[in-house]
Amino acid sequence: MRTKIVAGNWKMNKTFEEADNLIVEILDELDEKGKPDNVDVIICPPFVYLEMATDIAEESNILVGGQNVNENDSGAFTGEVSASMLQSMDVGYCIVGHSERRKYFSEDSTLLKLKVDALLSHEIRPIFCCGELLAEREAGHHFDVVRTQLEDSLFHLTPIQFLQVVIAYEPVWAIGTGVNASPGQAQEMHAFIRKLITGKYGEEIAGETSILYGGSCNARNAPELFAQDDVDGGLIGGASLKSEEFIQIIKSF
Ligand code: PEP
């Protein structure tokens, strides 16, 4: 069966010392209380803390991911980070297509497709974010929006490649707002996504694909969200910055 995953997206938060402390606290608490065997825990700190994170995580049972990647392999792209660089630092996952990147950095489906390809060619698993704006949901277009996002950036992949992808459904209106999708809304969209994958890649691959929920997920609402049949965990923003809350979310299954 598919893997349950709780991934923390730290975004642009924490000083070096705070980041170091947070990782150590997460590991200490997981050591003390035990990490559930059936849950993969991934932390996605800012690039500048990846080396520290991978060094600490090497001895542990947590995984490390990036928050972004450039689509090119190397060259004159000042300020950017490539998939080959991430691979050389033992980074196993990378978020792609987060709504903040789509909005503030104008990342579109064509670019995201190239980023997904770059990651896969360096054996890094993309955590691909999709999700609709509030206006799109209110207009009843949310299913079409998500379908197009998946078709345009992921459905060119071979079945073997697609098996490496983790999907995160993140309704934009729920990100950082304190208003999460209801468990029913999340389940409805996750089931829709799984059906799309079934149509493209077949039931077996769809059944193996982890689909995470993201958007104001916290220790209080995670148990009910994660109890939905097609919700395989969460991509957690704000609540991943506090070790105790993050651990509680990990233990919500
Ligand atoms: C996110 O940014 O991926 C996210 C889910 O944020 P938050 O949990 O803060 O809504």
Short mmCIF file of C-alpha atoms and ligand atoms in Angstrom, two decimals:
data_model
loop_
_atom_site.label_atom_id
_atom_site.label_comp_id
_atom_site.label_asym_id
_atom_site.label_seq_id
_atom_site.Cartn_x
_atom_site.Cartn_y
_atom_site.Cartn_z
CA MET A 1 0.00 0.00 0.00
CA ARG A 2 0.99 3.61 -0.38
CA THR A 3 3.23 5.44 2.05
CA LYS A 4 1.81 7.82 4.63
CA ILE A 5 3.80 11.03 4.69
CA VAL A 6 3.96 14.13 6.87
CA ALA A 7 6.14 16.82 5.29
CA GLY A 8 7.02 20.16 6.86
CA ASN A 9 7.41 23.17 4.58
CA TRP A 10 9.36 25.71 6.61
CA LYS A 11 9.15 28.33 3.85
CA MET A 12 11.41 31.38 4.53
CA ASN A 13 11.51 31.02 8.32
CA LYS A 14 14.06 30.51 11.09
CA THR A 15 17.63 31.66 11.65
CA PHE A 16 20.38 29.05 11.45
CA GLU A 17 20.34 28.51 15.20
CA GLU A 18 16.54 28.27 15.34
CA ALA A 19 16.52 25.81 12.44
CA ASP A 20 19.19 23.70 14.13
CA ASN A 21 17.20 23.69 17.37
CA LEU A 22 13.96 22.77 15.59
CA ILE A 23 15.50 19.76 13.85
CA VAL A 24 17.10 18.56 17.06
CA GLU A 25 13.81 18.98 18.95
CA ILE A 26 11.89 17.04 16.29
CA LEU A 27 14.43 14.21 16.41
CA ASP A 28 14.52 14.16 20.21
CA GLU A 29 10.76 13.99 20.43
CA LEU A 30 10.57 11.28 17.77
CA ASP A 31 13.25 9.33 19.65
CA GLU A 32 11.44 9.72 22.93
CA LYS A 33 7.90 9.10 21.74
CA GLY A 34 8.79 6.90 18.78
CA LYS A 35 8.11 7.57 15.11
CA PRO A 36 5.19 5.57 13.77
CA ASP A 37 6.74 2.96 11.44
CA ASN A 38 4.18 3.52 8.76
CA VAL A 39 4.79 7.28 8.38
CA ASP A 40 7.60 8.96 6.44
CA VAL A 41 8.59 12.30 7.94
CA ILE A 42 10.15 14.89 5.63
CA ILE A 43 11.41 18.33 6.58
CA CYS A 44 11.90 21.00 3.92
CA PRO A 45 14.03 23.81 5.35
CA PRO A 46 15.38 26.76 3.33
CA PHE A 47 18.27 25.86 0.99
CA VAL A 48 20.93 27.41 3.23
CA TYR A 49 20.09 24.97 6.03
CA LEU A 50 19.97 21.83 3.89
CA GLU A 51 23.51 20.76 4.65
CA MET A 52 22.91 21.04 8.38
CA ALA A 53 19.60 19.23 8.00
CA THR A 54 20.98 16.36 5.93
CA ASP A 55 23.94 15.99 8.32
CA ILE A 56 21.65 15.69 11.33
CA ALA A 57 19.04 13.61 9.52
CA GLU A 58 21.62 11.12 8.25
CA GLU A 59 21.68 9.46 11.65
CA SER A 60 17.92 9.57 12.02
CA ASN A 61 14.69 8.32 10.58
CA ILE A 62 13.61 11.59 8.99
CA LEU A 63 14.05 12.67 5.38
CA VAL A 64 15.02 16.03 3.93
CA GLY A 65 13.52 17.94 1.01
CA GLY A 66 14.10 21.21 -0.82
CA GLN A 67 11.43 23.84 -1.37
CA ASN A 68 12.28 24.69 -4.97
CA VAL A 69 14.65 23.79 -7.79
CA ASN A 70 15.82 25.41 -10.99
CA GLU A 71 14.96 23.54 -14.17
CA ASN A 72 18.50 23.83 -15.56
CA ASP A 73 21.32 21.55 -14.55
CA SER A 74 24.05 24.18 -14.14
CA GLY A 75 25.21 27.49 -15.55
CA ALA A 76 24.81 31.24 -15.29
CA PHE A 77 21.64 31.39 -13.21
CA THR A 78 22.63 33.60 -10.28
CA GLY A 79 20.96 32.68 -7.02
CA GLU A 80 19.47 29.43 -8.27
CA VAL A 81 19.91 25.83 -7.11
CA SER A 82 19.82 22.81 -9.42
CA ALA A 83 18.62 19.25 -8.97
CA SER A 84 22.16 17.94 -9.36
CA MET A 85 23.23 20.15 -6.43
CA LEU A 86 20.37 18.82 -4.31
CA GLN A 87 21.22 15.25 -5.25
CA SER A 88 24.87 15.83 -4.31
CA MET A 89 23.66 16.80 -0.82
CA ASP A 90 21.50 13.69 -0.39
CA VAL A 91 18.25 15.62 -0.63
CA GLY A 92 15.63 13.05 -1.54
CA TYR A 93 12.52 15.19 -2.07
CA CYS A 94 11.64 18.63 -3.38
CA ILE A 95 8.45 20.67 -3.33
CA VAL A 96 7.40 21.86 -6.80
CA GLY A 97 4.51 24.06 -7.82
CA HIS A 98 3.70 25.51 -4.42
CA SER A 99 1.05 28.22 -4.85
CA GLU A 100 3.44 30.82 -3.43
CA ARG A 101 5.91 30.04 -6.22
CA ARG A 102 3.12 30.10 -8.78
CA LYS A 103 1.90 33.47 -7.47
CA TYR A 104 5.05 35.40 -6.46
CA PHE A 105 7.48 33.92 -9.00
CA SER A 106 5.04 33.42 -11.89
CA GLU A 107 5.78 29.70 -12.17
CA ASP A 108 3.45 28.16 -14.72
CA SER A 109 2.67 24.60 -15.72
CA THR A 110 5.23 24.53 -18.51
CA LEU A 111 8.03 25.55 -16.17
CA LEU A 112 6.84 23.17 -13.46
CA LYS A 113 6.94 20.31 -15.93
CA LEU A 114 10.63 21.06 -16.58
CA LYS A 115 11.31 21.24 -12.84
CA VAL A 116 9.65 17.88 -12.29
CA ASP A 117 11.78 16.39 -15.10
CA ALA A 118 14.96 17.90 -13.64
CA LEU A 119 14.23 16.38 -10.23
CA LEU A 120 13.40 12.95 -11.57
CA SER A 121 16.52 12.86 -13.69
CA HIS A 122 18.46 13.28 -10.43
CA GLU A 123 16.47 10.73 -8.45
CA ILE A 124 14.76 13.35 -6.32
CA ARG A 125 11.09 12.77 -5.62
CA PRO A 126 8.89 15.77 -6.46
CA ILE A 127 6.20 16.78 -3.96
CA PHE A 128 3.93 18.33 -6.56
CA CYS A 129 1.45 20.91 -5.25
CA CYS A 130 -1.86 21.58 -6.92
CA GLY A 131 -4.97 23.42 -5.81
CA GLU A 132 -7.52 26.03 -6.71
CA LEU A 133 -8.02 29.67 -5.73
CA LEU A 134 -11.08 30.63 -3.69
CA ALA A 135 -12.72 32.30 -6.71
CA GLU A 136 -12.18 29.13 -8.73
CA ARG A 137 -13.88 27.01 -6.06
CA GLU A 138 -16.72 29.48 -5.72
CA ALA A 139 -17.23 29.35 -9.47
CA GLY A 140 -17.31 25.55 -9.32
CA HIS A 141 -14.11 25.19 -11.36
CA HIS A 142 -11.92 23.53 -8.73
CA PHE A 143 -11.93 20.08 -10.31
CA ASP A 144 -11.04 21.50 -13.74
CA VAL A 145 -8.21 23.58 -12.27
CA VAL A 146 -6.62 20.64 -10.49
CA ARG A 147 -7.08 18.35 -13.49
CA THR A 148 -5.32 20.86 -15.76
CA GLN A 149 -2.46 21.34 -13.28
CA LEU A 150 -1.83 17.60 -13.14
CA GLU A 151 -2.25 17.02 -16.87
CA ASP A 152 0.03 19.90 -17.84
CA SER A 153 2.93 19.22 -15.49
CA LEU A 154 2.83 15.51 -14.63
CA PHE A 155 0.94 13.39 -17.12
CA HIS A 156 3.80 13.33 -19.64
CA LEU A 157 5.72 11.09 -17.21
CA THR A 158 6.19 7.39 -17.80
CA PRO A 159 4.47 5.11 -15.25
CA ILE A 160 7.82 4.35 -13.60
CA GLN A 161 8.58 8.05 -13.28
CA PHE A 162 5.11 8.87 -12.00
CA LEU A 163 5.54 6.37 -9.18
CA GLN A 164 8.21 8.70 -7.74
CA VAL A 165 5.81 11.63 -7.47
CA VAL A 166 4.04 12.64 -4.26
CA ILE A 167 1.02 14.88 -4.80
CA ALA A 168 -0.05 17.58 -2.36
CA TYR A 169 -3.54 18.98 -2.77
CA GLU A 170 -3.36 22.48 -1.33
CA PRO A 171 -6.42 24.65 -1.88
CA VAL A 172 -4.90 28.14 -2.06
CA TRP A 173 -7.67 29.61 0.10
CA ALA A 174 -6.62 27.30 2.94
CA ILE A 175 -2.87 28.02 2.91
CA GLY A 176 -1.82 30.10 5.89
CA THR A 177 -5.37 31.34 6.46
CA GLY A 178 -6.40 29.21 9.43
CA VAL A 179 -9.32 27.93 7.34
CA ASN A 180 -8.69 24.33 6.37
CA ALA A 181 -10.65 22.37 3.79
CA SER A 182 -13.23 20.24 5.57
CA PRO A 183 -12.41 16.53 5.68
CA GLY A 184 -15.24 16.01 3.18
CA GLN A 185 -13.86 18.61 0.76
CA ALA A 186 -10.37 17.12 1.04
CA GLN A 187 -11.60 13.56 0.51
CA GLU A 188 -13.71 14.61 -2.48
CA MET A 189 -10.73 16.24 -4.22
CA HIS A 190 -8.26 13.49 -3.28
CA ALA A 191 -10.63 10.84 -4.66
CA PHE A 192 -10.96 12.90 -7.84
CA ILE A 193 -7.17 13.12 -8.17
CA ARG A 194 -6.81 9.37 -7.62
CA LYS A 195 -9.44 8.77 -10.29
CA LEU A 196 -7.52 10.97 -12.74
CA ILE A 197 -4.35 8.99 -12.02
CA THR A 198 -6.28 5.74 -12.49
CA GLY A 199 -7.49 6.98 -15.88
CA LYS A 200 -3.96 7.85 -16.96
CA TYR A 201 -1.76 5.22 -15.26
CA GLY A 202 -4.12 2.50 -14.05
CA GLU A 203 -5.46 1.40 -10.70
CA GLU A 204 -2.26 -0.10 -9.34
CA ILE A 205 -0.20 3.07 -9.74
CA ALA A 206 -3.07 5.24 -8.50
CA GLY A 207 -3.29 3.01 -5.43
CA GLU A 208 0.43 3.47 -4.76
CA THR A 209 0.44 7.28 -5.10
CA SER A 210 0.56 9.25 -1.86
CA ILE A 211 -1.75 12.27 -1.98
CA LEU A 212 -1.15 14.74 0.86
CA TYR A 213 -3.45 17.46 2.07
CA GLY A 214 -2.06 20.95 2.77
CA GLY A 215 -3.68 24.13 4.00
CA SER A 216 -3.96 25.16 7.69
CA CYS A 217 -3.50 21.57 8.77
CA ASN A 218 -2.65 21.40 12.47
CA ALA A 219 -2.64 19.02 15.42
CA ARG A 220 -6.35 19.63 16.02
CA ASN A 221 -7.70 18.95 12.52
CA ALA A 222 -5.11 16.41 11.27
CA PRO A 223 -6.74 13.30 12.80
CA GLU A 224 -10.01 13.79 10.94
CA LEU A 225 -8.33 14.87 7.70
CA PHE A 226 -5.89 11.92 7.77
CA ALA A 227 -8.73 9.51 8.53
CA GLN A 228 -10.18 10.09 5.05
CA ASP A 229 -9.65 7.15 2.68
CA ASP A 230 -7.70 9.08 0.07
CA VAL A 231 -5.77 11.45 2.34
CA ASP A 232 -2.32 9.93 2.84
CA GLY A 233 -0.85 12.60 5.08
CA GLY A 234 -0.10 16.28 5.00
CA LEU A 235 2.14 19.03 3.71
CA ILE A 236 2.34 21.28 6.74
CA GLY A 237 3.39 24.94 6.71
CA GLY A 238 2.96 27.01 9.89
CA ALA A 239 2.36 24.06 12.18
CA SER A 240 5.64 22.42 11.12
CA LEU A 241 7.60 25.25 12.77
CA LYS A 242 6.73 24.07 16.28
CA SER A 243 8.22 20.71 17.16
CA GLU A 244 5.48 19.57 19.53
CA GLU A 245 2.68 20.36 17.15
CA PHE A 246 4.52 18.78 14.22
CA ILE A 247 5.05 15.59 16.23
CA GLN A 248 1.40 15.51 17.20
CA ILE A 249 0.47 15.77 13.52
CA ILE A 250 2.83 12.90 12.70
CA LYS A 251 1.03 10.84 15.31
CA SER A 252 -2.42 11.70 13.96
CA PHE A 253 -2.90 8.61 11.78
C1 PEP B 1 1.94 25.22 2.79
O1 PEP B 1 2.44 26.31 2.60
O2 PEP B 1 2.29 24.25 2.09
C2 PEP B 1 0.93 25.10 3.83
C3 PEP B 1 0.17 24.06 3.82
O3 PEP B 1 0.89 26.12 4.74
P1 PEP B 1 -0.02 26.20 6.06
O4 PEP B 1 0.01 24.83 6.70
O5 PEP B 1 0.63 27.23 6.90
O6 PEP B 1 -1.39 26.56 5.61
#
